[in-house]
mmCIF file of C-alpha atoms in Angstrom:
data_model
loop_
_atom_site.group_PDB
_atom_site.id
_atom_site.type_symbol
_atom_site.label_atom_id
_atom_site.label_comp_id
_atom_site.label_asym_id
_atom_site.label_seq_id
_atom_site.Cartn_x
_atom_site.Cartn_y
_atom_site.Cartn_z
ATOM 1 C CA MET A 1 -31.884 45.297 -151.495
ATOM 2 C CA GLY A 2 -31.496 45.322 -147.778
ATOM 3 C CA PRO A 3 -32.269 43.489 -145.320
ATOM 4 C CA THR A 4 -36.599 44.099 -144.254
ATOM 5 C CA ALA A 5 -38.111 44.039 -140.369
ATOM 6 C CA THR A 6 -39.247 40.289 -141.352
ATOM 7 C CA SER A 7 -35.878 39.328 -142.060
ATOM 8 C CA PRO A 8 -33.413 37.250 -139.852
ATOM 9 C CA THR A 9 -30.475 39.365 -140.788
ATOM 10 C CA ALA A 10 -32.308 42.182 -140.286
ATOM 11 C CA PRO A 11 -30.709 44.767 -138.058
ATOM 12 C CA THR A 12 -32.238 44.931 -134.186
ATOM 13 C CA ALA A 13 -30.509 47.451 -132.803
ATOM 14 C CA VAL A 14 -28.558 50.345 -132.833
ATOM 15 C CA GLY A 15 -25.620 51.027 -129.683
ATOM 16 C CA PRO A 16 -23.769 49.256 -127.408
ATOM 17 C CA ALA A 17 -26.902 48.650 -124.905
ATOM 18 C CA ALA A 18 -28.871 46.676 -127.206
ATOM 19 C CA PRO A 19 -29.247 43.069 -125.708
ATOM 20 C CA ALA A 20 -27.835 40.892 -127.638
ATOM 21 C CA ALA A 21 -31.444 38.410 -127.914
ATOM 22 C CA ALA A 22 -34.093 41.118 -129.319
ATOM 23 C CA THR A 23 -34.045 40.688 -132.223
ATOM 24 C CA PRO A 24 -37.486 41.181 -134.581
ATOM 25 C CA ALA A 25 -37.866 37.482 -134.897
ATOM 26 C CA THR A 26 -38.037 36.424 -130.397
ATOM 27 C CA SER A 27 -38.487 40.150 -129.421
ATOM 28 C CA PRO A 28 -42.809 39.466 -128.302
ATOM 29 C CA VAL A 29 -42.325 43.593 -129.093
ATOM 30 C CA LEU A 30 -40.907 43.913 -131.993
ATOM 31 C CA ARG A 31 -42.946 40.852 -133.746
ATOM 32 C CA VAL A 32 -44.693 42.626 -136.255
ATOM 33 C CA ALA A 33 -42.254 45.779 -137.176
ATOM 34 C CA PRO A 34 -43.140 49.568 -135.744
ATOM 35 C CA ALA A 35 -45.132 51.097 -138.699
ATOM 36 C CA ALA A 36 -42.518 53.897 -140.306
ATOM 37 C CA PRO A 37 -43.155 57.137 -138.951
ATOM 38 C CA ALA A 38 -45.412 59.248 -141.277
ATOM 39 C CA ASP A 39 -48.017 56.298 -140.751
ATOM 40 C CA ALA A 40 -47.380 56.470 -136.580
ATOM 41 C CA ALA A 41 -47.664 60.647 -136.960
ATOM 42 C CA ALA A 42 -50.982 59.709 -138.737
ATOM 43 C CA TYR A 43 -52.145 57.075 -136.556
ATOM 44 C CA PHE A 44 -51.584 59.125 -133.404
ATOM 45 C CA ARG A 45 -52.913 61.894 -135.357
ATOM 46 C CA ALA A 46 -56.140 60.538 -135.722
ATOM 47 C CA SER A 47 -56.740 59.045 -132.099
ATOM 48 C CA LEU A 48 -56.224 62.858 -130.492
ATOM 49 C CA VAL A 49 -58.562 63.609 -132.799
ATOM 50 C CA PHE A 50 -61.770 61.326 -131.813
ATOM 51 C CA HIS A 51 -60.108 60.854 -128.004
ATOM 52 C CA ALA A 52 -59.634 64.030 -124.788
ATOM 53 C CA ASP A 53 -58.489 62.606 -121.794
ATOM 54 C CA VAL A 54 -59.884 62.766 -118.404
ATOM 55 C CA SER A 55 -57.170 65.663 -117.087
ATOM 56 C CA ASP A 56 -57.711 68.101 -120.455
ATOM 57 C CA VAL A 57 -61.551 67.798 -120.323
ATOM 58 C CA ALA A 58 -60.810 68.726 -116.057
ATOM 59 C CA ALA A 59 -58.431 71.622 -116.949
ATOM 60 C CA ALA A 60 -60.996 73.255 -120.093
ATOM 61 C CA LEU A 61 -64.272 72.811 -117.387
ATOM 62 C CA LYS A 62 -62.135 74.791 -114.938
ATOM 63 C CA ALA A 63 -61.055 77.472 -116.290
ATOM 64 C CA ASP A 64 -63.002 80.230 -116.728
ATOM 65 C CA SER A 65 -64.177 80.600 -120.226
ATOM 66 C CA ASP A 66 -66.952 78.600 -122.409
ATOM 67 C CA PRO A 67 -64.689 75.254 -122.962
ATOM 68 C CA GLY A 68 -66.252 75.055 -126.079
ATOM 69 C CA PHE A 69 -67.580 71.789 -126.087
ATOM 70 C CA VAL A 70 -70.340 69.911 -123.302
ATOM 71 C CA VAL A 71 -69.671 66.708 -121.251
ATOM 72 C CA LEU A 72 -72.099 63.919 -121.640
ATOM 73 C CA ASP A 73 -72.984 61.189 -119.162
ATOM 74 C CA SER A 74 -74.143 57.907 -121.660
ATOM 75 C CA ARG A 75 -74.416 55.655 -118.351
ATOM 76 C CA SER A 76 -77.649 54.682 -116.325
ATOM 77 C CA THR A 77 -79.584 56.775 -114.085
ATOM 78 C CA GLU A 78 -78.189 54.622 -111.193
ATOM 79 C CA SER A 79 -74.301 55.168 -112.675
ATOM 80 C CA TRP A 80 -75.730 58.975 -112.724
ATOM 81 C CA ASP A 81 -76.953 59.378 -109.253
ATOM 82 C CA GLN A 82 -73.846 57.399 -108.094
ATOM 83 C CA GLY A 83 -70.865 60.342 -109.466
ATOM 84 C CA HIS A 84 -71.194 62.179 -112.504
ATOM 85 C CA ILE A 85 -69.556 65.232 -114.113
ATOM 86 C CA PRO A 86 -70.380 69.049 -112.953
ATOM 87 C CA GLY A 87 -72.406 70.134 -115.650
ATOM 88 C CA ALA A 88 -72.137 67.661 -117.823
ATOM 89 C CA ILE A 89 -75.780 66.028 -119.399
ATOM 90 C CA HIS A 90 -77.179 63.532 -118.810
ATOM 91 C CA LEU A 91 -78.233 61.318 -122.194
ATOM 92 C CA PRO A 92 -77.993 56.752 -121.227
ATOM 93 C CA THR A 93 -76.949 55.680 -124.732
ATOM 94 C CA ALA A 94 -79.745 54.021 -125.573
ATOM 95 C CA LEU A 95 -82.082 57.535 -125.333
ATOM 96 C CA ILE A 96 -79.751 59.433 -127.704
ATOM 97 C CA ALA A 97 -81.479 58.615 -131.296
ATOM 98 C CA GLU A 98 -84.533 60.271 -129.059
ATOM 99 C CA GLN A 99 -83.459 63.281 -127.084
ATOM 100 C CA ALA A 100 -79.906 64.186 -128.500
ATOM 101 C CA GLY A 101 -81.808 67.189 -131.051
ATOM 102 C CA GLN A 102 -83.409 68.193 -127.489
ATOM 103 C CA LEU A 103 -79.941 68.268 -125.164
ATOM 104 C CA LEU A 104 -77.329 69.394 -127.710
ATOM 105 C CA ASP A 105 -76.718 71.816 -130.409
ATOM 106 C CA LYS A 106 -75.345 70.495 -133.809
ATOM 107 C CA ASN A 107 -72.704 73.219 -133.790
ATOM 108 C CA VAL A 108 -70.892 72.539 -130.610
ATOM 109 C CA PRO A 109 -69.267 69.160 -129.814
ATOM 110 C CA VAL A 110 -69.365 67.286 -127.611
ATOM 111 C CA VAL A 111 -67.257 64.603 -125.388
ATOM 112 C CA THR A 112 -68.536 61.293 -124.317
ATOM 113 C CA TYR A 113 -67.637 59.247 -121.105
ATOM 114 C CA CYS A 114 -69.146 55.794 -119.210
ATOM 115 C CA TRP A 115 -67.438 54.148 -116.214
ATOM 116 C CA GLY A 116 -63.899 53.079 -117.423
ATOM 117 C CA PRO A 117 -61.162 51.666 -119.439
ATOM 118 C CA GLY A 118 -63.064 48.240 -119.452
ATOM 119 C CA CYS A 119 -66.324 50.388 -120.518
ATOM 120 C CA ASN A 120 -67.569 50.828 -124.199
ATOM 121 C CA GLY A 121 -70.568 52.375 -123.945
ATOM 122 C CA ALA A 122 -68.912 56.092 -124.362
ATOM 123 C CA THR A 123 -67.645 54.502 -127.431
ATOM 124 C CA ARG A 124 -70.891 52.868 -128.789
ATOM 125 C CA ALA A 125 -72.512 57.073 -127.273
ATOM 126 C CA ALA A 126 -69.870 58.747 -129.585
ATOM 127 C CA LEU A 127 -71.084 56.792 -132.670
ATOM 128 C CA ALA A 128 -75.010 56.924 -132.335
ATOM 129 C CA LEU A 129 -74.237 60.568 -132.034
ATOM 130 C CA ALA A 130 -72.068 60.843 -135.204
ATOM 131 C CA GLU A 131 -73.881 58.292 -136.957
ATOM 132 C CA LEU A 132 -76.973 61.832 -135.550
ATOM 133 C CA GLY A 133 -74.050 64.556 -136.748
ATOM 134 C CA TYR A 134 -73.495 65.514 -133.160
ATOM 135 C CA GLN A 135 -68.995 66.158 -133.855
ATOM 136 C CA VAL A 136 -67.623 63.794 -130.473
ATOM 137 C CA LYS A 137 -64.932 62.876 -128.372
ATOM 138 C CA GLU A 138 -64.911 60.259 -126.482
ATOM 139 C CA MET A 139 -63.105 60.744 -122.476
ATOM 140 C CA LEU A 140 -60.428 58.503 -121.979
ATOM 141 C CA GLY A 141 -60.361 56.570 -118.502
ATOM 142 C CA GLY A 142 -64.463 57.883 -117.796
ATOM 143 C CA PHE A 143 -65.811 58.147 -114.816
ATOM 144 C CA GLU A 144 -63.526 56.033 -112.428
ATOM 145 C CA TYR A 145 -60.711 58.047 -113.997
ATOM 146 C CA TRP A 146 -62.418 61.363 -113.112
ATOM 147 C CA ALA A 147 -62.877 60.380 -109.579
ATOM 148 C CA ARG A 148 -59.186 58.692 -109.324
ATOM 149 C CA GLU A 149 -57.840 61.891 -110.458
ATOM 150 C CA GLY A 150 -59.092 63.391 -107.635
ATOM 151 C CA PHE A 151 -61.572 65.549 -109.245
ATOM 152 C CA ALA A 152 -64.956 66.773 -108.010
ATOM 153 C CA PHE A 153 -67.900 65.427 -109.373
ATOM 154 C CA GLU A 154 -71.708 65.132 -107.898
ATOM 155 C CA THR A 155 -74.005 62.719 -106.170
ATOM 156 C CA TRP A 156 -77.400 62.766 -105.871
ATOM 157 C CA GLN A 157 -76.140 63.982 -102.020
ATOM 158 C CA GLY A 158 -73.671 66.680 -103.325
ATOM 159 C CA THR A 159 -70.375 67.602 -103.797
ATOM 160 C CA GLU A 160 -67.145 65.047 -103.967
ATOM 161 C CA ARG A 161 -63.903 64.483 -104.892
ATOM 162 C CA ARG A 162 -61.740 61.172 -103.956
ATOM 163 C CA ASP A 163 -57.697 61.411 -102.893
ATOM 164 C CA ALA A 164 -56.395 61.637 -105.400
ATOM 165 C CA ASP A 165 -54.915 58.220 -106.784
ATOM 166 C CA SER A 166 -50.761 58.095 -107.399
ATOM 167 C CA LEU A 167 -50.823 55.490 -110.412
ATOM 168 C CA THR A 168 -53.484 57.879 -112.228
ATOM 169 C CA SER A 169 -52.046 61.227 -111.182
ATOM 170 C CA PRO A 170 -49.178 62.915 -110.587
ATOM 171 C CA ALA A 171 -48.496 62.935 -106.131
ATOM 172 C CA GLU A 172 -46.643 66.703 -106.126
ATOM 173 C CA SER A 173 -48.214 68.622 -108.996
ATOM 174 C CA ALA A 174 -51.289 69.166 -110.653
ATOM 175 C CA ASP A 175 -50.063 68.485 -114.073
ATOM 176 C CA CYS A 176 -48.498 65.445 -115.136
ATOM 177 C CA GLY A 177 -46.299 66.926 -117.473
ATOM 178 C CA CYS A 178 -48.416 64.818 -120.576
#
């Protein structure tokens, strides 16, 4: 039997560019070995089943045809008034059980969002909707990244747009190449 990833004699890298000190035993990245490729593919495929990113949602909404989903803002009314995605449905998470049936069609997937990556409101909304029988995805980045990527949003005063943040969106292109 050969060395394992947790064995101190396991191979650490292939090729001449590998640093001698970066071994699974000492590297914080490799203290736990990477998943087998098939397991990694299954995990990342599952992640895409549950998540959409801001740029993909914006591109789908911008297209001339029906995007095939609705966008749901799960934040409070005060938050909604500060800014929301044009065309989004406003349904705070606490009201989903009571009002989802009046506002949403179970045959149309729902993409939830809240403030941003530091908020799990979209996750809680997605869970509530899934438990009611809706197909649902969570929009990664939330409203924060929608605004930071320079997409138009609506407030009680009208439509606004901020310059794209070069840390979240390519400066010279509409396509990040992802």
